[in-house]
CSV table of C-alpha atoms and ligand atoms in Angstrom, one decimal:
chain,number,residue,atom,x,y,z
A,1,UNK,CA,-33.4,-6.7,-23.2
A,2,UNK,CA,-33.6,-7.6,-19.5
A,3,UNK,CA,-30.3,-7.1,-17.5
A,4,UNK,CA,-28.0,-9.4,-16.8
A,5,UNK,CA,-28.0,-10.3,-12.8
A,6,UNK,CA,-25.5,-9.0,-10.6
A,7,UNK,CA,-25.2,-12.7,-9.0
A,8,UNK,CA,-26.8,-15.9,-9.7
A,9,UNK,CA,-27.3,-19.1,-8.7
A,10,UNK,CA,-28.5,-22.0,-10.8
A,11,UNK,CA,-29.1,-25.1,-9.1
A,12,UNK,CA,-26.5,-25.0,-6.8
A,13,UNK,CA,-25.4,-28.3,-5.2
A,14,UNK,CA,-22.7,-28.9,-2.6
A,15,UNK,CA,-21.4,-31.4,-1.0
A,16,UNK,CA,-19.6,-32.7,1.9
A,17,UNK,CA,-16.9,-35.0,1.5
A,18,UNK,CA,-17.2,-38.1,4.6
A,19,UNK,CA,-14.5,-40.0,5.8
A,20,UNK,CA,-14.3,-43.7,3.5
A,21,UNK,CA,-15.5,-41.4,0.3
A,22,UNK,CA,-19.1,-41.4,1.1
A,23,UNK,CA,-20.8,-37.8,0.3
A,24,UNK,CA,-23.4,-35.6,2.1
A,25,UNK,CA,-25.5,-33.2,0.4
A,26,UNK,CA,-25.8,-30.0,2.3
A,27,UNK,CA,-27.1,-27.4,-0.5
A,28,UNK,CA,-29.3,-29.4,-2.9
A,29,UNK,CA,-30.0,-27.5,-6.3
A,30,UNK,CA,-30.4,-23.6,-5.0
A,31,UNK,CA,-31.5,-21.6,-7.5
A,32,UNK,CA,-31.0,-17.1,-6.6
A,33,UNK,CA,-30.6,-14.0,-8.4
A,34,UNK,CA,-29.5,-10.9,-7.5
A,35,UNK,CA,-29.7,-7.7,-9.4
A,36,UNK,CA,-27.3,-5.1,-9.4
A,37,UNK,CA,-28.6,-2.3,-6.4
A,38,UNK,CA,-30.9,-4.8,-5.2
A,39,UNK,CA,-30.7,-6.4,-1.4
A,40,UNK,CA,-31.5,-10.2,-1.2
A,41,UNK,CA,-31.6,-11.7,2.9
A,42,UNK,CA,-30.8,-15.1,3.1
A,43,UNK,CA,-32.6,-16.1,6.5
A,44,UNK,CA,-32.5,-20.0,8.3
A,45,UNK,CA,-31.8,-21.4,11.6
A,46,UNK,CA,-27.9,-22.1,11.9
A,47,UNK,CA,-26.8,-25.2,9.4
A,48,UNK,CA,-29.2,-24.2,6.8
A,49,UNK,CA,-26.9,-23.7,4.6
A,50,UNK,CA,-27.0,-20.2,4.9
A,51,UNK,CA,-22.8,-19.6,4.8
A,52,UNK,CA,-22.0,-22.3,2.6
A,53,UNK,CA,-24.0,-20.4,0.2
A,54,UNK,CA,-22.1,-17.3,1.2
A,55,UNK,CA,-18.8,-18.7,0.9
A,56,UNK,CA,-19.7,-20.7,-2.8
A,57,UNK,CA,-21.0,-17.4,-4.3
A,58,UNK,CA,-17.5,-16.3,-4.1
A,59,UNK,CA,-15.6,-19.7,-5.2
A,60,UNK,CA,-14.1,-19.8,-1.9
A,61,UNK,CA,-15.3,-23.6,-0.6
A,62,UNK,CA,-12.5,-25.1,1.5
A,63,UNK,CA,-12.0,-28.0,-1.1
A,64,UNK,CA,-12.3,-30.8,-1.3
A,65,UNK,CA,-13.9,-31.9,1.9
A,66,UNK,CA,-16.8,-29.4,1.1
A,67,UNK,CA,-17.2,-28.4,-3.1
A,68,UNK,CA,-20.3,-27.5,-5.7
A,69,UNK,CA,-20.8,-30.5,-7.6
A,70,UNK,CA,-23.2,-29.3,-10.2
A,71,UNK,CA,-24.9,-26.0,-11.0
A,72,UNK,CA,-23.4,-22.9,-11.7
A,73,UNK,CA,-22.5,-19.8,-9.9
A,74,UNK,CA,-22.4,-16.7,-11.8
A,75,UNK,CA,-21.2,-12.8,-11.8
A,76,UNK,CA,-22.4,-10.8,-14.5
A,77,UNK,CA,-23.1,-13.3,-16.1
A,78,UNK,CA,-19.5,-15.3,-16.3
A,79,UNK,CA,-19.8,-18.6,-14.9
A,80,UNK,CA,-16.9,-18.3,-12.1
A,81,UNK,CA,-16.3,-22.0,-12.1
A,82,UNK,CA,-14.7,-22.0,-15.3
A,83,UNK,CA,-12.3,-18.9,-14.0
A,84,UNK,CA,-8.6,-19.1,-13.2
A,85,UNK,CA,-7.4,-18.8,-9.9
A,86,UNK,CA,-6.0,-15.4,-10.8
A,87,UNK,CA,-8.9,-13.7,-12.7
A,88,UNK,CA,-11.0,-15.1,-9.6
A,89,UNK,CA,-8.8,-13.5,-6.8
A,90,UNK,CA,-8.5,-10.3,-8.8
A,91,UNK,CA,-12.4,-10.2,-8.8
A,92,UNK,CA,-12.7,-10.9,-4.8
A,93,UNK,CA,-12.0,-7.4,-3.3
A,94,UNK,CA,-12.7,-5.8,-6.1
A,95,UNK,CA,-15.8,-6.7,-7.9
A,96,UNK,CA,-17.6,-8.8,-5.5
A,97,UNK,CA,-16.2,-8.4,-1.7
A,98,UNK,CA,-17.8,-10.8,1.7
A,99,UNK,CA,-17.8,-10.1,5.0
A,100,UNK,CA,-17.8,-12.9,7.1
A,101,UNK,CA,-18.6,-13.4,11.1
A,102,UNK,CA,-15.5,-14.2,12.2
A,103,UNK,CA,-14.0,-10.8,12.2
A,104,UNK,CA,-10.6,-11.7,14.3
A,105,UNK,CA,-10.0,-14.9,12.3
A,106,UNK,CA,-10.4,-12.6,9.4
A,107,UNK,CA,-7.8,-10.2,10.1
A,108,UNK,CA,-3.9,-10.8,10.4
A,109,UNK,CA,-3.2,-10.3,13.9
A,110,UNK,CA,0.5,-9.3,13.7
A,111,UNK,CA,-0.4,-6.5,11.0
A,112,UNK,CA,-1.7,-2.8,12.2
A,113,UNK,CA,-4.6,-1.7,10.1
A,114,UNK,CA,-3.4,0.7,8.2
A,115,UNK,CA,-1.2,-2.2,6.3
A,116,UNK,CA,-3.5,-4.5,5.8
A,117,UNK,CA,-6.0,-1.4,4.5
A,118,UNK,CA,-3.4,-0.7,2.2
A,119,UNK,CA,-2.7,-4.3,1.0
A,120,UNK,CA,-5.9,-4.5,-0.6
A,121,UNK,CA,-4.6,-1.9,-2.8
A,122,UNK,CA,-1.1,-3.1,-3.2
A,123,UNK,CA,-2.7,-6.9,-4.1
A,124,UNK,CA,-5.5,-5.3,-7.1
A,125,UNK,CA,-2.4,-3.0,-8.4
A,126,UNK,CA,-4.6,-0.1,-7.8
A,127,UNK,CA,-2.4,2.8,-8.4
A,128,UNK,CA,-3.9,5.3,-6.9
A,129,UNK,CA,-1.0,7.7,-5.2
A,130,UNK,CA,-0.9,8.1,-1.3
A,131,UNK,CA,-3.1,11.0,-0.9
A,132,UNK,CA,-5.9,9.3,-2.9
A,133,UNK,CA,-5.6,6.1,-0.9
A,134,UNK,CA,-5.0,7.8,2.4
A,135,UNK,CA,-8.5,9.6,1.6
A,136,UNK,CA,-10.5,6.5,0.4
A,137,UNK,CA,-9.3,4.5,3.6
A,138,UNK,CA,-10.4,7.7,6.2
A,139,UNK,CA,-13.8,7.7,4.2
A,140,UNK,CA,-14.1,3.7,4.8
A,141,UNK,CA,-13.7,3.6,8.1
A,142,UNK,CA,-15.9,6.5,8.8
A,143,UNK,CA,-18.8,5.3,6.3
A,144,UNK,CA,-18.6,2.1,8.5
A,145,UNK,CA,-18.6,3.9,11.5
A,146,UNK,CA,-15.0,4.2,13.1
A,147,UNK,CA,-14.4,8.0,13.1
A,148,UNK,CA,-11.4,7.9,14.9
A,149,UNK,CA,-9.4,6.4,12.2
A,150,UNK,CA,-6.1,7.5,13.5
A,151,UNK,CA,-6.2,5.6,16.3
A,152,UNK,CA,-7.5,2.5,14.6
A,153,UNK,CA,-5.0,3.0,11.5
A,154,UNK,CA,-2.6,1.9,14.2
A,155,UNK,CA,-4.1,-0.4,16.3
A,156,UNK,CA,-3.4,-4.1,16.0
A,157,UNK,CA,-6.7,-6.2,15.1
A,158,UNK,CA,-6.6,-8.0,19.0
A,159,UNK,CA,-6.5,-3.7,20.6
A,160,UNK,CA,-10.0,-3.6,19.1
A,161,UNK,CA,-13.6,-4.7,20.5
A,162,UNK,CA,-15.3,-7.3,18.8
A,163,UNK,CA,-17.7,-4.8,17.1
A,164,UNK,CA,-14.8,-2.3,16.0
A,165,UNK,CA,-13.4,-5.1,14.1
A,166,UNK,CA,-16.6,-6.1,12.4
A,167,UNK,CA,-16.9,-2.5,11.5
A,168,UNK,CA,-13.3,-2.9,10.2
A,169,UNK,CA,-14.2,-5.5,7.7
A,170,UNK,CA,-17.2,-3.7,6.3
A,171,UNK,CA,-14.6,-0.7,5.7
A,172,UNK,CA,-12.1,-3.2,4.2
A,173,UNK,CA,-14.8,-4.5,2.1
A,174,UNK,CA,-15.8,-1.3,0.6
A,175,UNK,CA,-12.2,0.4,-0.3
A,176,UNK,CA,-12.0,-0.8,-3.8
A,177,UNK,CA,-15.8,0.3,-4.5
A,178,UNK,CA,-17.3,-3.5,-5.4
A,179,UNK,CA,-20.3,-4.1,-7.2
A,180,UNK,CA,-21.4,-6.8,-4.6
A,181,UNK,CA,-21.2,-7.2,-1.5
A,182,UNK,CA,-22.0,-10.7,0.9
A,183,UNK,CA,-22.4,-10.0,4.5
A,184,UNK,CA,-22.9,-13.1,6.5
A,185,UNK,CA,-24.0,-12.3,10.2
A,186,UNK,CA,-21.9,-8.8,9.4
A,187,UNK,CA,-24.0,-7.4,13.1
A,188,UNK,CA,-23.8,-10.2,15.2
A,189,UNK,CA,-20.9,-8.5,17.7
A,190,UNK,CA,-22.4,-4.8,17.6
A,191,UNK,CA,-25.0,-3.1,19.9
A,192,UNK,CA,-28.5,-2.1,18.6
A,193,UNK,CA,-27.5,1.5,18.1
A,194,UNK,CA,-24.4,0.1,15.7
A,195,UNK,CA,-26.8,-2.7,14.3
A,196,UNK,CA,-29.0,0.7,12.8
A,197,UNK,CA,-26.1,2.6,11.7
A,198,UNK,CA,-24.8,-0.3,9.9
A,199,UNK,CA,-28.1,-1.1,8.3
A,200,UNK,CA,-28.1,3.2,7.2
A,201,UNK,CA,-25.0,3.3,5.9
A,202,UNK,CA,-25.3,0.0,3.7
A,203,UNK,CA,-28.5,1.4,2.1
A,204,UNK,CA,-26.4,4.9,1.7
A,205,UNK,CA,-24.2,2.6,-0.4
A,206,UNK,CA,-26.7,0.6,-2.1
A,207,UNK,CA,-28.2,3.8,-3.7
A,208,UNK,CA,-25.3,5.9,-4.5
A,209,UNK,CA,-23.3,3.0,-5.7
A,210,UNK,CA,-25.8,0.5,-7.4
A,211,UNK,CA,-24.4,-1.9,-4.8
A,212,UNK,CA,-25.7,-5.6,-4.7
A,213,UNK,CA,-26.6,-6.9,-1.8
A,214,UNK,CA,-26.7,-10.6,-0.2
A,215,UNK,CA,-27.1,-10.3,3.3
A,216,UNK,CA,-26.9,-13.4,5.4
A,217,UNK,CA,-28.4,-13.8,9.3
A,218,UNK,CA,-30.8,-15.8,11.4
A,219,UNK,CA,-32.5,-13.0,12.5
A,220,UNK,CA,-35.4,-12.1,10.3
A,221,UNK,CA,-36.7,-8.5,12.1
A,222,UNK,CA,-33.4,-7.4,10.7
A,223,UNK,CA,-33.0,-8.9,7.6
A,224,UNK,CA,-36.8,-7.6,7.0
A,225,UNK,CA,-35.3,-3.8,7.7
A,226,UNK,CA,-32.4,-3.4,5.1
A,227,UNK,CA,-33.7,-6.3,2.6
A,228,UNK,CA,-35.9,-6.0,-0.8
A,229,UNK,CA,-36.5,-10.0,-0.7
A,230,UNK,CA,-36.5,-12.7,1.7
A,231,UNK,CA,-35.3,-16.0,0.8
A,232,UNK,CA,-35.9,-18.7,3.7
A,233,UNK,CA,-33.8,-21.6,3.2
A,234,UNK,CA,-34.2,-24.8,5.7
A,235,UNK,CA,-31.7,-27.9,5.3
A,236,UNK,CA,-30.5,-26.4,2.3
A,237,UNK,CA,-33.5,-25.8,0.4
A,238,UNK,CA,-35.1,-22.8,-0.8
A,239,UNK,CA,-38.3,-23.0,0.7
A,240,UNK,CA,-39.9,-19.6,0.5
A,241,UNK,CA,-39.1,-16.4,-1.4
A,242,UNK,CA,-40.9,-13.4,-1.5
A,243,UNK,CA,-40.6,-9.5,-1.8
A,244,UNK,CA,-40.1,-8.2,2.2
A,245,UNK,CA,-43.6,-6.8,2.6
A,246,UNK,CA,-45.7,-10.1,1.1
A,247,UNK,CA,-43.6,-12.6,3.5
A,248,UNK,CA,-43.4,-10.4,6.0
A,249,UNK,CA,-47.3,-9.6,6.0
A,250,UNK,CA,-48.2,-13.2,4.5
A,251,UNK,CA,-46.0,-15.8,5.1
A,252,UNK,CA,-47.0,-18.8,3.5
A,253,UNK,CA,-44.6,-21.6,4.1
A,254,UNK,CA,-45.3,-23.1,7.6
A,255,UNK,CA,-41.6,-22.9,8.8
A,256,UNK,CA,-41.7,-19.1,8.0
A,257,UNK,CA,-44.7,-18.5,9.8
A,258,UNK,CA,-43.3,-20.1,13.0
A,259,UNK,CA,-40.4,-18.2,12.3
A,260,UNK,CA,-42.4,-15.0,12.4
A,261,UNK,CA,-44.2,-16.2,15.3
A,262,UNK,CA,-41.1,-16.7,17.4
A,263,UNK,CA,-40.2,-13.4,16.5
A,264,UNK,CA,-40.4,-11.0,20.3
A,265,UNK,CA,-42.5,-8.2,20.0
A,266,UNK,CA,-43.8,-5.9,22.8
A,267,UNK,CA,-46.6,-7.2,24.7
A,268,UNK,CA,-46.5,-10.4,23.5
A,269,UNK,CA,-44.9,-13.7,24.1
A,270,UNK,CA,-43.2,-15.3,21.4
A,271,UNK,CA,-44.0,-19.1,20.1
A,272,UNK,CA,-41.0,-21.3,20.1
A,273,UNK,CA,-40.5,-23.8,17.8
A,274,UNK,CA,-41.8,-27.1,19.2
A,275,UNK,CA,-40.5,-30.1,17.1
A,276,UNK,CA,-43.7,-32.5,16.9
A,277,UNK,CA,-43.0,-36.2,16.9
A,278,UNK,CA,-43.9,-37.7,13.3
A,279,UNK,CA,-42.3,-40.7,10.7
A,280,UNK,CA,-39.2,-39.0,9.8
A,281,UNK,CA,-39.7,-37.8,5.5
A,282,UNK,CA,-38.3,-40.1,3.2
A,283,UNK,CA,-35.0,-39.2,1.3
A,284,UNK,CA,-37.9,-37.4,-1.1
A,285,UNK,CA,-40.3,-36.1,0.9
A,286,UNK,CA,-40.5,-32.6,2.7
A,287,UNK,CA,-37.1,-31.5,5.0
A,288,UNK,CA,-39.6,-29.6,7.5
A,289,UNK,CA,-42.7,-33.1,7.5
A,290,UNK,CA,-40.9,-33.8,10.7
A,291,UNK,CA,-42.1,-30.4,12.9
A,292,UNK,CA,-44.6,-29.3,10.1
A,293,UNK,CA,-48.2,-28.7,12.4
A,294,UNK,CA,-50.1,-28.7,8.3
A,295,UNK,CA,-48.5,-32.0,6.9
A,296,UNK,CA,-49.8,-34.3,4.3
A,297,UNK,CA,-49.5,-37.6,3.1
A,298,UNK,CA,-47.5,-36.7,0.2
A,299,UNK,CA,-45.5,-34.8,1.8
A,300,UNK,CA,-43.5,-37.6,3.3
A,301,UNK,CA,-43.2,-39.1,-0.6
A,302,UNK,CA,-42.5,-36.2,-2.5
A,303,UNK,CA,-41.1,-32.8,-2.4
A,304,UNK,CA,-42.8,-29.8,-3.3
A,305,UNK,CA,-40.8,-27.8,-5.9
A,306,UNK,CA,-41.0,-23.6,-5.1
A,307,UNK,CA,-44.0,-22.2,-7.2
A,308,UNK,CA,-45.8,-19.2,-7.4
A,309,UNK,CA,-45.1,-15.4,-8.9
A,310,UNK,CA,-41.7,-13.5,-8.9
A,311,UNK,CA,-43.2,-11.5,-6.1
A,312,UNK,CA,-44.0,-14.6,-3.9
A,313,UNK,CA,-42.9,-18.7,-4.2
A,314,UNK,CA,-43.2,-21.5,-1.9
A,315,UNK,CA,-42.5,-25.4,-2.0
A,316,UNK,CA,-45.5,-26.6,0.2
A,317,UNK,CA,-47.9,-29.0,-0.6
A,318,UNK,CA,-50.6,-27.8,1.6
A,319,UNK,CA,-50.4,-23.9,0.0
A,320,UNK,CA,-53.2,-23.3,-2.8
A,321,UNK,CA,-51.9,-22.2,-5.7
A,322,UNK,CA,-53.2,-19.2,-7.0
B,1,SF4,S1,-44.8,-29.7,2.2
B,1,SF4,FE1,-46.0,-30.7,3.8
B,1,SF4,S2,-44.6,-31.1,5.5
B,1,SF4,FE2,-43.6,-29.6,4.1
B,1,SF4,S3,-44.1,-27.6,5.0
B,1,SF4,FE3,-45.7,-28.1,3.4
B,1,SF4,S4,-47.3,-29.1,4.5
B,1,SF4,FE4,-45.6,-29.1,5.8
């Protein structure tokens, strides 16, 4: 019998709320999975869509201006729609755990670390003595790279640099041992050197604890280095996904080819996107007609749906299909 996914996403479709009741759609029917020890990137240019998905994976859409109106989200299989408030905050933190990219908005400022380290245990009842929690907190912060924890057991979250507090969160994130983890933009505020270490010790994870992965960024050389598969979602949609070495090696949907191309690489100069003058698409037709260099007529009518194999879709009109 095949497993039950770790996360998945049926036909996801949020909404924005506008002032006089009218609504926007900003994630129109998104369809993921995500298997347990498996690493799924999530790549776009900013307001793809990319964090709204983050944030309804784990129920937490700042209702009602911005809520899922249809499709379902589900953990192991158990639709968290239908979950209480309580059985959903005792699974955040425990079971499924985020990261997001605001690190200091994240964090209490008037609290030192070591008490809001130790309020994740106090708020699942973990009751694990002092010794065991004192031990599970120093291997956190060290797995995620802050090896003086002493000092930053102390420290309030404002006495630390913006990439000491990201680090923070990934060490908050992991105390309780979850089965998935979402990282959205988790290396935005650290240095290359900290980017790599990051990317190490989250594999190191992934393998010894069958942790699931969603990781969330813009930038697609990275996403590319610590990710199975590569979705590529633009306005929303899911418009390519693949296993990392086919999109990587043979991208097929004309957004993530000038994606690649604008990608800098040594010796040569990287294409910017140049948006092209053209009809804008019909509410049906193609979110990318509007800069696409391969368009068709159709493509301003209708929109293609993602086909292909499990190892490589696409929605394009202009790809043959196989
Ligand atoms: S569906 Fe048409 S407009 Fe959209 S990316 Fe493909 S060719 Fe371009």
């Amino acid at each position: 019998m095949p497993e039950v996914p770790l996360l998945e996403l049926e036909n996801l479709h949020i909404i924005r709320r506008r002032p006089r009741g009218a609504e926007e759609t900003l994630v129109p029917n998104l369809s993921l999975r995500l298997e347990r020890g498996q690493s799924l990137g999530l790549v776009g240019e900013s307001g793809s869509g990319k964090s709204l998905t983050a944030l309804a994976a784990m129920n937490l859409l700042p209702e009602p201006e911005l809520r899922i109106q249809s499709g379902a989200v589900r953990f192991q299989g158990q639709d968290l729609r239908t979950l209480s408030p309580r059985a959903m905050n005792e699974l955040r933190g425990s079971r499924m755990a985020i990261i997001v990219q605001d690190a200091l908005a994240a964090l209490n400022p008037v609290r030192r670390v070591r008490v809001q380290m130790e309020e994740v245990f106090r708020f699942h009842q973990r009751p694990e003595g002092r010794k065991e929690k004192d031990a599970r907190i120093q291997l956190c912060l060290q797995r995620a790279g802050l090896p003086d924890t002493a000092t930053i057991l102390r420290a309030y979250p404002h006495e630390l640099s913006g990439g000491m507090r990201q680090r923070l969160l990934l060490a908050m994130a992991l105390l309780l041992e979850p089965d998935l983890l979402i990282a959205d933009e988790p290396t935005t505020a650290l240095d290359v050197t900290l980017q790599a270490r990051w990317v190490r010790e989250v594999q190191a994870l992934q393998r010894e604890q069958r942790l699931g992965l969603l990781f969330i960024s813009h930038d697609l050389a990275l996403v590319a280095e610590l990710c199975e598969r590569i979705a590529v979602i633009y306005k929303g949609q899911l418009i390519e996904l693949a296993a990392t070495p086919q999109l990587m090696e043979n991208p097929k949907h004309p957004y993530t080819k000038a994606m690649l191309a604008a990608l800098p690489r040594m010796g040569y100069t990287p294409q910017l996107l140049a948006p092209r003058q053209q009809e804008k698409p019909g509410k049906q037709g193609c979110p990318y007609a509007a800069h696409c260099p391969d368009v068709l007529p159709i493509c301003s009518e209708t929109q293609a749906a993602l086909s292909g194999s499990a190892e490589h879709a696409v929605a394009c009109h202009a790809v043959k299909k196989d």
